[in-house]
Amino acid sequence: MDMPIFEQITSALTVKSICSPFSGPDIPAGSNVEHVGELVLEYGDEFQSRVVSSDGSVVGLLRVVNELDVNEEKYSTPDTIVDELMERVAPNELVTSNTTILDAVEIFGSKSNAYFYVIHINEVVSVLNYSDLFKPLGRLAFLALALEIENQALRLCQSVSINERCWLSLPDNRKRKARHLFKLRYGRKPQQLRHRARKRIPEMLSECTVDSDISRLIGCTPLVDKATMIWKQKLIAPATRREVLGFFKELNEIRDKCAHPGGDDVLVPRARLVHFVNSANHMRNSLYESMLTH
């Protein structure tokens, strides 16, 4: 079975495409600490640099967070070398460059690290900050996840065996909105299966359903209405109304934030994003299983 297009997108988007380069230049191992002071004058009082050996391999990392760092005694001792100040990278601070963005969210959720170092072919090449997840290609991963779930929800509610029940479960005011959008989209009024005709002529049900516009009307409903249909028709594994409608509300909000960013670089707090991605994966599986049934 071919991989769904949305899954192809999310699996292709890796941290390599969003990570941040080191803001400072490579520093030769064994350099005198005075060299750091010179870098501060050139690059500012906040930067990250790799410390490399004579053969070009990375032996450590030097982080200067603010100007106070270089005023400390260790930076003013003439005999101090960069090797004594650099960080030795621990295994729990590393992610590979082919880690998907969605997997990176889970990694940030499982550890308290403010950042991770990205390795490519056993060499540290860049830094992954939490805020990097919301760069354009990072947001694309979350949008693809949201669009996949919305597409699943639409296809499920449009299933021939249940689409009429789904449509009838919507409140009248929501149906009116869908009919209005239908007329704008298709330039005509929708053809609908009449409830009375179904009772009087049951043998015509199949033909009338095929000729009706119920599936197209469902396609004219927003995400919140699809959530309502799924909940009222109990189309997914046992879950409370709050869990179902609450998830789709969150999905709609995060989708909009990613599609129309603005303000802070961090569009969604860490704990909330981790919970959303985990819930989204669970919802994907639930919708897929329900589609197989209906």
PDB file of C-alpha atoms in Angstrom:
ATOM      1  CA  MET A   1       0.000   0.000   0.000  1.00  0.00           C
ATOM      2  CA  ASP A   2       1.370   3.422  -0.965  1.00  0.00           C
ATOM      3  CA  MET A   3       2.261   5.809   1.826  1.00  0.00           C
ATOM      4  CA  PRO A   4      -0.341   8.615   2.161  1.00  0.00           C
ATOM      5  CA  ILE A   5       0.845  11.924   0.711  1.00  0.00           C
ATOM      6  CA  PHE A   6       0.643  13.637   4.109  1.00  0.00           C
ATOM      7  CA  GLU A   7       2.834  10.974   5.685  1.00  0.00           C
ATOM      8  CA  GLN A   8       5.311  11.354   2.833  1.00  0.00           C
ATOM      9  CA  ILE A   9       5.556  15.051   3.676  1.00  0.00           C
ATOM     10  CA  THR A  10       6.017  14.603   7.433  1.00  0.00           C
ATOM     11  CA  SER A  11       8.568  11.808   6.973  1.00  0.00           C
ATOM     12  CA  ALA A  12      10.579  13.952   4.537  1.00  0.00           C
ATOM     13  CA  LEU A  13      10.725  16.986   6.824  1.00  0.00           C
ATOM     14  CA  THR A  14      13.689  16.454   9.134  1.00  0.00           C
ATOM     15  CA  VAL A  15      15.581  18.593  11.625  1.00  0.00           C
ATOM     16  CA  LYS A  16      18.288  19.061   9.009  1.00  0.00           C
ATOM     17  CA  SER A  17      15.953  21.484   7.231  1.00  0.00           C
ATOM     18  CA  ILE A  18      15.222  23.678  10.278  1.00  0.00           C
ATOM     19  CA  CYS A  19      18.280  23.538  12.579  1.00  0.00           C
ATOM     20  CA  SER A  20      20.357  26.637  13.289  1.00  0.00           C
ATOM     21  CA  PRO A  21      23.989  26.931  12.182  1.00  0.00           C
ATOM     22  CA  PHE A  22      26.643  27.753  14.744  1.00  0.00           C
ATOM     23  CA  SER A  23      26.699  31.507  15.174  1.00  0.00           C
ATOM     24  CA  GLY A  24      30.451  31.655  15.748  1.00  0.00           C
ATOM     25  CA  PRO A  25      33.388  30.346  13.708  1.00  0.00           C
ATOM     26  CA  ASP A  26      35.212  27.102  14.358  1.00  0.00           C
ATOM     27  CA  ILE A  27      37.934  27.522  16.981  1.00  0.00           C
ATOM     28  CA  PRO A  28      41.150  25.470  16.751  1.00  0.00           C
ATOM     29  CA  ALA A  29      41.742  23.233  19.754  1.00  0.00           C
ATOM     30  CA  GLY A  30      44.554  24.552  21.927  1.00  0.00           C
ATOM     31  CA  SER A  31      43.758  28.196  21.166  1.00  0.00           C
ATOM     32  CA  ASN A  32      44.543  30.690  23.910  1.00  0.00           C
ATOM     33  CA  VAL A  33      41.533  32.109  25.761  1.00  0.00           C
ATOM     34  CA  GLU A  34      42.382  35.599  24.497  1.00  0.00           C
ATOM     35  CA  HIS A  35      41.086  34.388  21.144  1.00  0.00           C
ATOM     36  CA  VAL A  36      37.591  34.158  22.685  1.00  0.00           C
ATOM     37  CA  GLY A  37      37.738  37.814  23.672  1.00  0.00           C
ATOM     38  CA  GLU A  38      38.591  38.708  20.088  1.00  0.00           C
ATOM     39  CA  LEU A  39      35.588  36.711  18.877  1.00  0.00           C
ATOM     40  CA  VAL A  40      33.300  38.592  21.256  1.00  0.00           C
ATOM     41  CA  LEU A  41      34.390  41.864  19.665  1.00  0.00           C
ATOM     42  CA  GLU A  42      33.644  40.456  16.213  1.00  0.00           C
ATOM     43  CA  TYR A  43      30.527  38.341  16.781  1.00  0.00           C
ATOM     44  CA  GLY A  44      28.917  39.936  19.836  1.00  0.00           C
ATOM     45  CA  ASP A  45      28.513  38.652  23.359  1.00  0.00           C
ATOM     46  CA  GLU A  46      26.414  35.584  22.493  1.00  0.00           C
ATOM     47  CA  PHE A  47      27.569  32.869  20.118  1.00  0.00           C
ATOM     48  CA  GLN A  48      28.293  29.154  19.753  1.00  0.00           C
ATOM     49  CA  SER A  49      31.401  27.716  18.150  1.00  0.00           C
ATOM     50  CA  ARG A  50      32.779  24.284  17.461  1.00  0.00           C
ATOM     51  CA  VAL A  51      36.239  23.464  18.784  1.00  0.00           C
ATOM     52  CA  VAL A  52      38.043  21.434  16.134  1.00  0.00           C
ATOM     53  CA  SER A  53      41.280  19.494  16.153  1.00  0.00           C
ATOM     54  CA  SER A  54      44.021  19.786  13.538  1.00  0.00           C
ATOM     55  CA  ASP A  55      42.423  16.993  11.474  1.00  0.00           C
ATOM     56  CA  GLY A  56      39.090  18.877  11.362  1.00  0.00           C
ATOM     57  CA  SER A  57      37.157  16.673  13.797  1.00  0.00           C
ATOM     58  CA  VAL A  58      34.928  18.299  16.426  1.00  0.00           C
ATOM     59  CA  VAL A  59      36.273  17.805  19.950  1.00  0.00           C
ATOM     60  CA  GLY A  60      33.901  20.109  21.834  1.00  0.00           C
ATOM     61  CA  LEU A  61      31.666  23.166  21.769  1.00  0.00           C
ATOM     62  CA  LEU A  62      32.115  26.628  23.229  1.00  0.00           C
ATOM     63  CA  ARG A  63      29.040  28.621  24.215  1.00  0.00           C
ATOM     64  CA  VAL A  64      29.395  32.272  25.170  1.00  0.00           C
ATOM     65  CA  VAL A  65      26.005  33.298  26.517  1.00  0.00           C
ATOM     66  CA  ASN A  66      26.719  36.887  27.508  1.00  0.00           C
ATOM     67  CA  GLU A  67      29.515  39.366  27.993  1.00  0.00           C
ATOM     68  CA  LEU A  68      29.839  38.447  31.664  1.00  0.00           C
ATOM     69  CA  ASP A  69      31.240  35.064  30.610  1.00  0.00           C
ATOM     70  CA  VAL A  70      34.376  36.587  29.170  1.00  0.00           C
ATOM     71  CA  ASN A  71      34.871  38.768  32.249  1.00  0.00           C
ATOM     72  CA  GLU A  72      35.140  35.740  34.527  1.00  0.00           C
ATOM     73  CA  GLU A  73      38.543  34.820  35.897  1.00  0.00           C
ATOM     74  CA  LYS A  74      38.842  31.730  33.725  1.00  0.00           C
ATOM     75  CA  TYR A  75      38.733  33.947  30.636  1.00  0.00           C
ATOM     76  CA  SER A  76      41.375  36.333  31.914  1.00  0.00           C
ATOM     77  CA  THR A  77      44.017  33.737  32.878  1.00  0.00           C
ATOM     78  CA  PRO A  78      46.712  33.895  30.166  1.00  0.00           C
ATOM     79  CA  ASP A  79      47.531  30.188  30.292  1.00  0.00           C
ATOM     80  CA  THR A  80      43.920  29.045  29.861  1.00  0.00           C
ATOM     81  CA  ILE A  81      43.148  27.341  26.564  1.00  0.00           C
ATOM     82  CA  VAL A  82      39.804  26.872  24.852  1.00  0.00           C
ATOM     83  CA  ASP A  83      39.875  23.131  25.532  1.00  0.00           C
ATOM     84  CA  GLU A  84      39.441  23.832  29.268  1.00  0.00           C
ATOM     85  CA  LEU A  85      36.323  25.945  28.676  1.00  0.00           C
ATOM     86  CA  MET A  86      34.511  23.971  25.983  1.00  0.00           C
ATOM     87  CA  GLU A  87      31.624  21.573  26.594  1.00  0.00           C
ATOM     88  CA  ARG A  88      32.009  17.888  26.002  1.00  0.00           C
ATOM     89  CA  VAL A  89      28.864  16.808  24.225  1.00  0.00           C
ATOM     90  CA  ALA A  90      26.876  14.144  26.076  1.00  0.00           C
ATOM     91  CA  PRO A  91      24.861  11.494  24.202  1.00  0.00           C
ATOM     92  CA  ASN A  92      21.576  12.863  25.579  1.00  0.00           C
ATOM     93  CA  GLU A  93      22.297  16.198  23.897  1.00  0.00           C
ATOM     94  CA  LEU A  94      22.412  14.768  20.370  1.00  0.00           C
ATOM     95  CA  VAL A  95      19.855  14.169  17.635  1.00  0.00           C
ATOM     96  CA  THR A  96      20.615  12.917  14.140  1.00  0.00           C
ATOM     97  CA  SER A  97      20.038  15.120  11.123  1.00  0.00           C
ATOM     98  CA  ASN A  98      17.452  12.655   9.709  1.00  0.00           C
ATOM     99  CA  THR A  99      15.221  12.860  12.801  1.00  0.00           C
ATOM    100  CA  THR A 100      11.769  13.921  11.616  1.00  0.00           C
ATOM    101  CA  ILE A 101      10.324  17.147  12.964  1.00  0.00           C
ATOM    102  CA  LEU A 102       7.417  15.287  14.571  1.00  0.00           C
ATOM    103  CA  ASP A 103       9.869  12.926  16.304  1.00  0.00           C
ATOM    104  CA  ALA A 104      11.856  15.957  17.462  1.00  0.00           C
ATOM    105  CA  VAL A 105       8.739  17.224  19.239  1.00  0.00           C
ATOM    106  CA  GLU A 106       8.600  13.993  21.244  1.00  0.00           C
ATOM    107  CA  ILE A 107      12.322  14.272  22.043  1.00  0.00           C
ATOM    108  CA  PHE A 108      11.827  17.782  23.400  1.00  0.00           C
ATOM    109  CA  GLY A 109       8.911  16.436  25.439  1.00  0.00           C
ATOM    110  CA  SER A 110      10.907  13.604  26.965  1.00  0.00           C
ATOM    111  CA  LYS A 111      13.889  15.761  28.020  1.00  0.00           C
ATOM    112  CA  SER A 112      14.345  19.169  29.605  1.00  0.00           C
ATOM    113  CA  ASN A 113      17.093  20.256  27.175  1.00  0.00           C
ATOM    114  CA  ALA A 114      16.795  23.814  25.904  1.00  0.00           C
ATOM    115  CA  TYR A 115      18.538  22.692  22.710  1.00  0.00           C
ATOM    116  CA  PHE A 116      20.122  19.661  21.055  1.00  0.00           C
ATOM    117  CA  TYR A 117      23.190  19.333  18.890  1.00  0.00           C
ATOM    118  CA  VAL A 118      22.542  17.871  15.444  1.00  0.00           C
ATOM    119  CA  ILE A 119      24.946  15.243  14.147  1.00  0.00           C
ATOM    120  CA  HIS A 120      25.399  14.230  10.534  1.00  0.00           C
ATOM    121  CA  ILE A 121      27.660  11.260   9.757  1.00  0.00           C
ATOM    122  CA  ASN A 122      29.025  11.330  13.321  1.00  0.00           C
ATOM    123  CA  GLU A 123      29.913  15.031  13.228  1.00  0.00           C
ATOM    124  CA  VAL A 124      28.184  17.847  15.102  1.00  0.00           C
ATOM    125  CA  VAL A 125      26.975  20.218  12.374  1.00  0.00           C
ATOM    126  CA  SER A 126      24.354  22.509  13.936  1.00  0.00           C
ATOM    127  CA  VAL A 127      22.042  23.270  16.860  1.00  0.00           C
ATOM    128  CA  LEU A 128      18.323  22.522  17.204  1.00  0.00           C
ATOM    129  CA  ASN A 129      16.446  24.964  19.435  1.00  0.00           C
ATOM    130  CA  TYR A 130      12.775  24.478  20.342  1.00  0.00           C
ATOM    131  CA  SER A 131      11.917  27.681  18.479  1.00  0.00           C
ATOM    132  CA  ASP A 132      13.407  26.163  15.297  1.00  0.00           C
ATOM    133  CA  LEU A 133      10.379  23.852  15.129  1.00  0.00           C
ATOM    134  CA  PHE A 134       8.289  26.844  14.064  1.00  0.00           C
ATOM    135  CA  LYS A 135      10.365  27.861  11.098  1.00  0.00           C
ATOM    136  CA  PRO A 136       8.358  27.621   7.829  1.00  0.00           C
ATOM    137  CA  LEU A 137       9.343  24.017   7.072  1.00  0.00           C
ATOM    138  CA  GLY A 138       8.660  23.049  10.681  1.00  0.00           C
ATOM    139  CA  ARG A 139       5.176  24.518  10.516  1.00  0.00           C
ATOM    140  CA  LEU A 140       4.633  22.621   7.275  1.00  0.00           C
ATOM    141  CA  ALA A 141       5.017  19.341   9.187  1.00  0.00           C
ATOM    142  CA  PHE A 142       2.277  20.344  11.646  1.00  0.00           C
ATOM    143  CA  LEU A 143       0.066  21.576   8.819  1.00  0.00           C
ATOM    144  CA  ALA A 144       0.477  18.264   6.983  1.00  0.00           C
ATOM    145  CA  LEU A 145      -0.502  16.385  10.142  1.00  0.00           C
ATOM    146  CA  ALA A 146      -3.567  18.601  10.629  1.00  0.00           C
ATOM    147  CA  LEU A 147      -4.625  18.321   6.975  1.00  0.00           C
ATOM    148  CA  GLU A 148      -4.268  14.546   7.038  1.00  0.00           C
ATOM    149  CA  ILE A 149      -6.587  14.271  10.048  1.00  0.00           C
ATOM    150  CA  GLU A 150      -9.114  16.673   8.533  1.00  0.00           C
ATOM    151  CA  ASN A 151      -9.044  14.675   5.293  1.00  0.00           C
ATOM    152  CA  GLN A 152      -9.581  11.440   7.242  1.00  0.00           C
ATOM    153  CA  ALA A 153     -12.496  12.987   9.150  1.00  0.00           C
ATOM    154  CA  LEU A 154     -14.082  14.212   5.907  1.00  0.00           C
ATOM    155  CA  ARG A 155     -13.762  10.869   4.123  1.00  0.00           C
ATOM    156  CA  LEU A 156     -15.160   9.037   7.140  1.00  0.00           C
ATOM    157  CA  CYS A 157     -18.221  11.279   7.432  1.00  0.00           C
ATOM    158  CA  GLN A 158     -18.786  11.025   3.652  1.00  0.00           C
ATOM    159  CA  SER A 159     -18.875   7.207   3.722  1.00  0.00           C
ATOM    160  CA  VAL A 160     -21.995   6.115   1.838  1.00  0.00           C
ATOM    161  CA  SER A 161     -23.181   3.870   4.664  1.00  0.00           C
ATOM    162  CA  ILE A 162     -23.245   6.693   7.227  1.00  0.00           C
ATOM    163  CA  ASN A 163     -23.146  10.041   5.416  1.00  0.00           C
ATOM    164  CA  GLU A 164     -26.882  10.719   5.767  1.00  0.00           C
ATOM    165  CA  ARG A 165     -26.805   9.959   9.483  1.00  0.00           C
ATOM    166  CA  CYS A 166     -23.796  12.218   9.876  1.00  0.00           C
ATOM    167  CA  TRP A 167     -25.493  15.067   8.038  1.00  0.00           C
ATOM    168  CA  LEU A 168     -28.729  14.752  10.000  1.00  0.00           C
ATOM    169  CA  SER A 169     -26.823  14.857  13.290  1.00  0.00           C
ATOM    170  CA  LEU A 170     -25.805  18.482  12.686  1.00  0.00           C
ATOM    171  CA  PRO A 171     -27.875  21.330  14.196  1.00  0.00           C
ATOM    172  CA  ASP A 172     -30.065  23.222  11.742  1.00  0.00           C
ATOM    173  CA  ASN A 173     -27.987  26.394  11.922  1.00  0.00           C
ATOM    174  CA  ARG A 174     -24.847  24.453  10.926  1.00  0.00           C
ATOM    175  CA  LYS A 175     -26.704  22.848   8.029  1.00  0.00           C
ATOM    176  CA  ARG A 176     -27.787  26.286   6.815  1.00  0.00           C
ATOM    177  CA  LYS A 177     -24.173  27.468   6.768  1.00  0.00           C
ATOM    178  CA  ALA A 178     -23.149  24.386   4.759  1.00  0.00           C
ATOM    179  CA  ARG A 179     -25.980  24.911   2.266  1.00  0.00           C
ATOM    180  CA  HIS A 180     -24.965  28.543   1.834  1.00  0.00           C
ATOM    181  CA  LEU A 181     -21.355  27.571   1.118  1.00  0.00           C
ATOM    182  CA  PHE A 182     -22.548  24.807  -1.229  1.00  0.00           C
ATOM    183  CA  LYS A 183     -24.510  27.349  -3.304  1.00  0.00           C
ATOM    184  CA  LEU A 184     -21.479  29.660  -3.477  1.00  0.00           C
ATOM    185  CA  ARG A 185     -19.173  26.796  -4.412  1.00  0.00           C
ATOM    186  CA  TYR A 186     -21.362  24.963  -6.966  1.00  0.00           C
ATOM    187  CA  GLY A 187     -23.688  27.745  -8.158  1.00  0.00           C
ATOM    188  CA  ARG A 188     -26.894  25.846  -7.348  1.00  0.00           C
ATOM    189  CA  LYS A 189     -28.958  24.560  -4.457  1.00  0.00           C
ATOM    190  CA  PRO A 190     -28.075  21.104  -3.101  1.00  0.00           C
ATOM    191  CA  GLN A 191     -30.119  18.020  -3.968  1.00  0.00           C
ATOM    192  CA  GLN A 192     -30.983  16.254  -0.716  1.00  0.00           C
ATOM    193  CA  LEU A 193     -32.575  12.932   0.157  1.00  0.00           C
ATOM    194  CA  ARG A 194     -35.966  13.586   1.726  1.00  0.00           C
ATOM    195  CA  HIS A 195     -36.635  11.861   5.034  1.00  0.00           C
ATOM    196  CA  ARG A 196     -40.309  11.264   4.075  1.00  0.00           C
ATOM    197  CA  ALA A 197     -39.394   9.622   0.782  1.00  0.00           C
ATOM    198  CA  ARG A 198     -37.075   7.244   2.598  1.00  0.00           C
ATOM    199  CA  LYS A 199     -39.940   6.032   4.796  1.00  0.00           C
ATOM    200  CA  ARG A 200     -42.443   5.634   1.986  1.00  0.00           C
ATOM    201  CA  ILE A 201     -40.211   4.120  -0.696  1.00  0.00           C
ATOM    202  CA  PRO A 202     -37.343   2.270   1.042  1.00  0.00           C
ATOM    203  CA  GLU A 203     -36.333   0.508  -2.190  1.00  0.00           C
ATOM    204  CA  MET A 204     -35.382   3.914  -3.631  1.00  0.00           C
ATOM    205  CA  LEU A 205     -33.007   4.720  -0.769  1.00  0.00           C
ATOM    206  CA  SER A 206     -29.830   3.577  -2.528  1.00  0.00           C
ATOM    207  CA  GLU A 207     -30.592   5.414  -5.753  1.00  0.00           C
ATOM    208  CA  CYS A 208     -31.627   8.613  -3.956  1.00  0.00           C
ATOM    209  CA  THR A 209     -28.522   8.571  -1.788  1.00  0.00           C
ATOM    210  CA  VAL A 210     -26.268   8.253  -4.820  1.00  0.00           C
ATOM    211  CA  ASP A 211     -28.024  11.129  -6.578  1.00  0.00           C
ATOM    212  CA  SER A 212     -28.087  13.410  -3.526  1.00  0.00           C
ATOM    213  CA  ASP A 213     -25.500  16.016  -2.594  1.00  0.00           C
ATOM    214  CA  ILE A 214     -25.074  14.915   1.011  1.00  0.00           C
ATOM    215  CA  SER A 215     -21.395  14.063   0.620  1.00  0.00           C
ATOM    216  CA  ARG A 216     -20.758  17.426  -1.037  1.00  0.00           C
ATOM    217  CA  LEU A 217     -22.669  19.173   1.750  1.00  0.00           C
ATOM    218  CA  ILE A 218     -20.485  17.455   4.326  1.00  0.00           C
ATOM    219  CA  GLY A 219     -17.522  18.709   2.337  1.00  0.00           C
ATOM    220  CA  CYS A 220     -18.843  22.234   2.889  1.00  0.00           C
ATOM    221  CA  THR A 221     -18.715  21.923   6.676  1.00  0.00           C
ATOM    222  CA  PRO A 222     -15.826  23.253   8.795  1.00  0.00           C
ATOM    223  CA  LEU A 223     -13.663  21.066  11.007  1.00  0.00           C
ATOM    224  CA  VAL A 224     -15.786  21.653  14.111  1.00  0.00           C
ATOM    225  CA  ASP A 225     -18.857  20.205  12.348  1.00  0.00           C
ATOM    226  CA  LYS A 226     -16.952  17.108  11.276  1.00  0.00           C
ATOM    227  CA  ALA A 227     -15.951  16.659  14.910  1.00  0.00           C
ATOM    228  CA  THR A 228     -19.605  16.940  15.937  1.00  0.00           C
ATOM    229  CA  MET A 229     -20.647  14.279  13.397  1.00  0.00           C
ATOM    230  CA  ILE A 230     -17.889  11.925  14.526  1.00  0.00           C
ATOM    231  CA  TRP A 231     -18.843  12.369  18.176  1.00  0.00           C
ATOM    232  CA  LYS A 232     -22.631  12.088  17.747  1.00  0.00           C
ATOM    233  CA  GLN A 233     -22.342   9.002  15.548  1.00  0.00           C
ATOM    234  CA  LYS A 234     -19.720   7.401  17.845  1.00  0.00           C
ATOM    235  CA  LEU A 235     -17.443   6.747  14.871  1.00  0.00           C
ATOM    236  CA  ILE A 236     -14.182   6.349  16.808  1.00  0.00           C
ATOM    237  CA  ALA A 237     -13.064   4.301  19.786  1.00  0.00           C
ATOM    238  CA  PRO A 238     -14.713   5.157  23.131  1.00  0.00           C
ATOM    239  CA  ALA A 239     -13.883   8.727  24.088  1.00  0.00           C
ATOM    240  CA  THR A 240     -15.662  11.482  25.938  1.00  0.00           C
ATOM    241  CA  ARG A 241     -17.306  14.382  24.169  1.00  0.00           C
ATOM    242  CA  ARG A 242     -14.694  16.675  25.667  1.00  0.00           C
ATOM    243  CA  GLU A 243     -11.841  14.528  24.327  1.00  0.00           C
ATOM    244  CA  VAL A 244     -13.208  14.419  20.778  1.00  0.00           C
ATOM    245  CA  LEU A 245     -14.403  18.007  20.407  1.00  0.00           C
ATOM    246  CA  GLY A 246     -11.514  19.315  22.508  1.00  0.00           C
ATOM    247  CA  PHE A 247      -8.947  17.656  20.245  1.00  0.00           C
ATOM    248  CA  PHE A 248     -10.485  19.023  17.049  1.00  0.00           C
ATOM    249  CA  LYS A 249     -10.658  22.495  18.585  1.00  0.00           C
ATOM    250  CA  GLU A 250      -6.941  22.232  19.393  1.00  0.00           C
ATOM    251  CA  LEU A 251      -6.250  20.914  15.892  1.00  0.00           C
ATOM    252  CA  ASN A 252      -8.054  23.868  14.339  1.00  0.00           C
ATOM    253  CA  GLU A 253      -6.179  26.389  16.500  1.00  0.00           C
ATOM    254  CA  ILE A 254      -2.710  24.952  15.903  1.00  0.00           C
ATOM    255  CA  ARG A 255      -3.414  24.595  12.188  1.00  0.00           C
ATOM    256  CA  ASP A 256      -4.358  28.281  12.011  1.00  0.00           C
ATOM    257  CA  LYS A 257      -1.325  29.350  14.059  1.00  0.00           C
ATOM    258  CA  CYS A 258       0.993  27.480  11.705  1.00  0.00           C
ATOM    259  CA  ALA A 259      -0.751  28.728   8.580  1.00  0.00           C
ATOM    260  CA  HIS A 260      -0.870  32.357   9.757  1.00  0.00           C
ATOM    261  CA  PRO A 261       2.097  32.919  12.107  1.00  0.00           C
ATOM    262  CA  GLY A 262       2.804  36.202  13.795  1.00  0.00           C
ATOM    263  CA  GLY A 263       4.191  37.587  17.021  1.00  0.00           C
ATOM    264  CA  ASP A 264       6.332  35.208  19.052  1.00  0.00           C
ATOM    265  CA  ASP A 265       8.724  32.769  17.412  1.00  0.00           C
ATOM    266  CA  VAL A 266       7.367  29.994  19.642  1.00  0.00           C
ATOM    267  CA  LEU A 267       3.798  29.592  18.413  1.00  0.00           C
ATOM    268  CA  VAL A 268       2.887  26.782  20.833  1.00  0.00           C
ATOM    269  CA  PRO A 269       4.406  26.073  24.279  1.00  0.00           C
ATOM    270  CA  ARG A 270       6.447  22.878  24.534  1.00  0.00           C
ATOM    271  CA  ALA A 271       4.124  20.815  26.769  1.00  0.00           C
ATOM    272  CA  ARG A 272       1.079  21.747  24.691  1.00  0.00           C
ATOM    273  CA  LEU A 273       2.739  20.840  21.392  1.00  0.00           C
ATOM    274  CA  VAL A 274       3.943  17.487  22.733  1.00  0.00           C
ATOM    275  CA  HIS A 275       0.436  16.647  23.966  1.00  0.00           C
ATOM    276  CA  PHE A 276      -1.066  17.719  20.631  1.00  0.00           C
ATOM    277  CA  VAL A 277       1.271  15.557  18.513  1.00  0.00           C
ATOM    278  CA  ASN A 278       0.643  12.511  20.728  1.00  0.00           C
ATOM    279  CA  SER A 279      -3.128  13.074  20.582  1.00  0.00           C
ATOM    280  CA  ALA A 280      -2.951  13.608  16.821  1.00  0.00           C
ATOM    281  CA  ASN A 281      -1.173  10.296  16.275  1.00  0.00           C
ATOM    282  CA  HIS A 282      -3.821   8.551  18.372  1.00  0.00           C
ATOM    283  CA  MET A 283      -6.622  10.269  16.428  1.00  0.00           C
ATOM    284  CA  ARG A 284      -5.048   9.285  13.084  1.00  0.00           C
ATOM    285  CA  ASN A 285      -5.106   5.635  14.116  1.00  0.00           C
ATOM    286  CA  SER A 286      -8.672   5.842  15.435  1.00  0.00           C
ATOM    287  CA  LEU A 287      -9.972   7.470  12.256  1.00  0.00           C
ATOM    288  CA  TYR A 288      -8.132   4.962  10.070  1.00  0.00           C
ATOM    289  CA  GLU A 289      -9.658   2.020  11.948  1.00  0.00           C
ATOM    290  CA  SER A 290     -13.119   3.555  11.692  1.00  0.00           C
ATOM    291  CA  MET A 291     -12.703   4.105   7.936  1.00  0.00           C
ATOM    292  CA  LEU A 292     -11.937   0.407   7.531  1.00  0.00           C
ATOM    293  CA  THR A 293     -15.193  -0.413   9.333  1.00  0.00           C
ATOM    294  CA  HIS A 294     -17.455   2.027   7.500  1.00  0.00           C
TER     295      HIS A 294
END
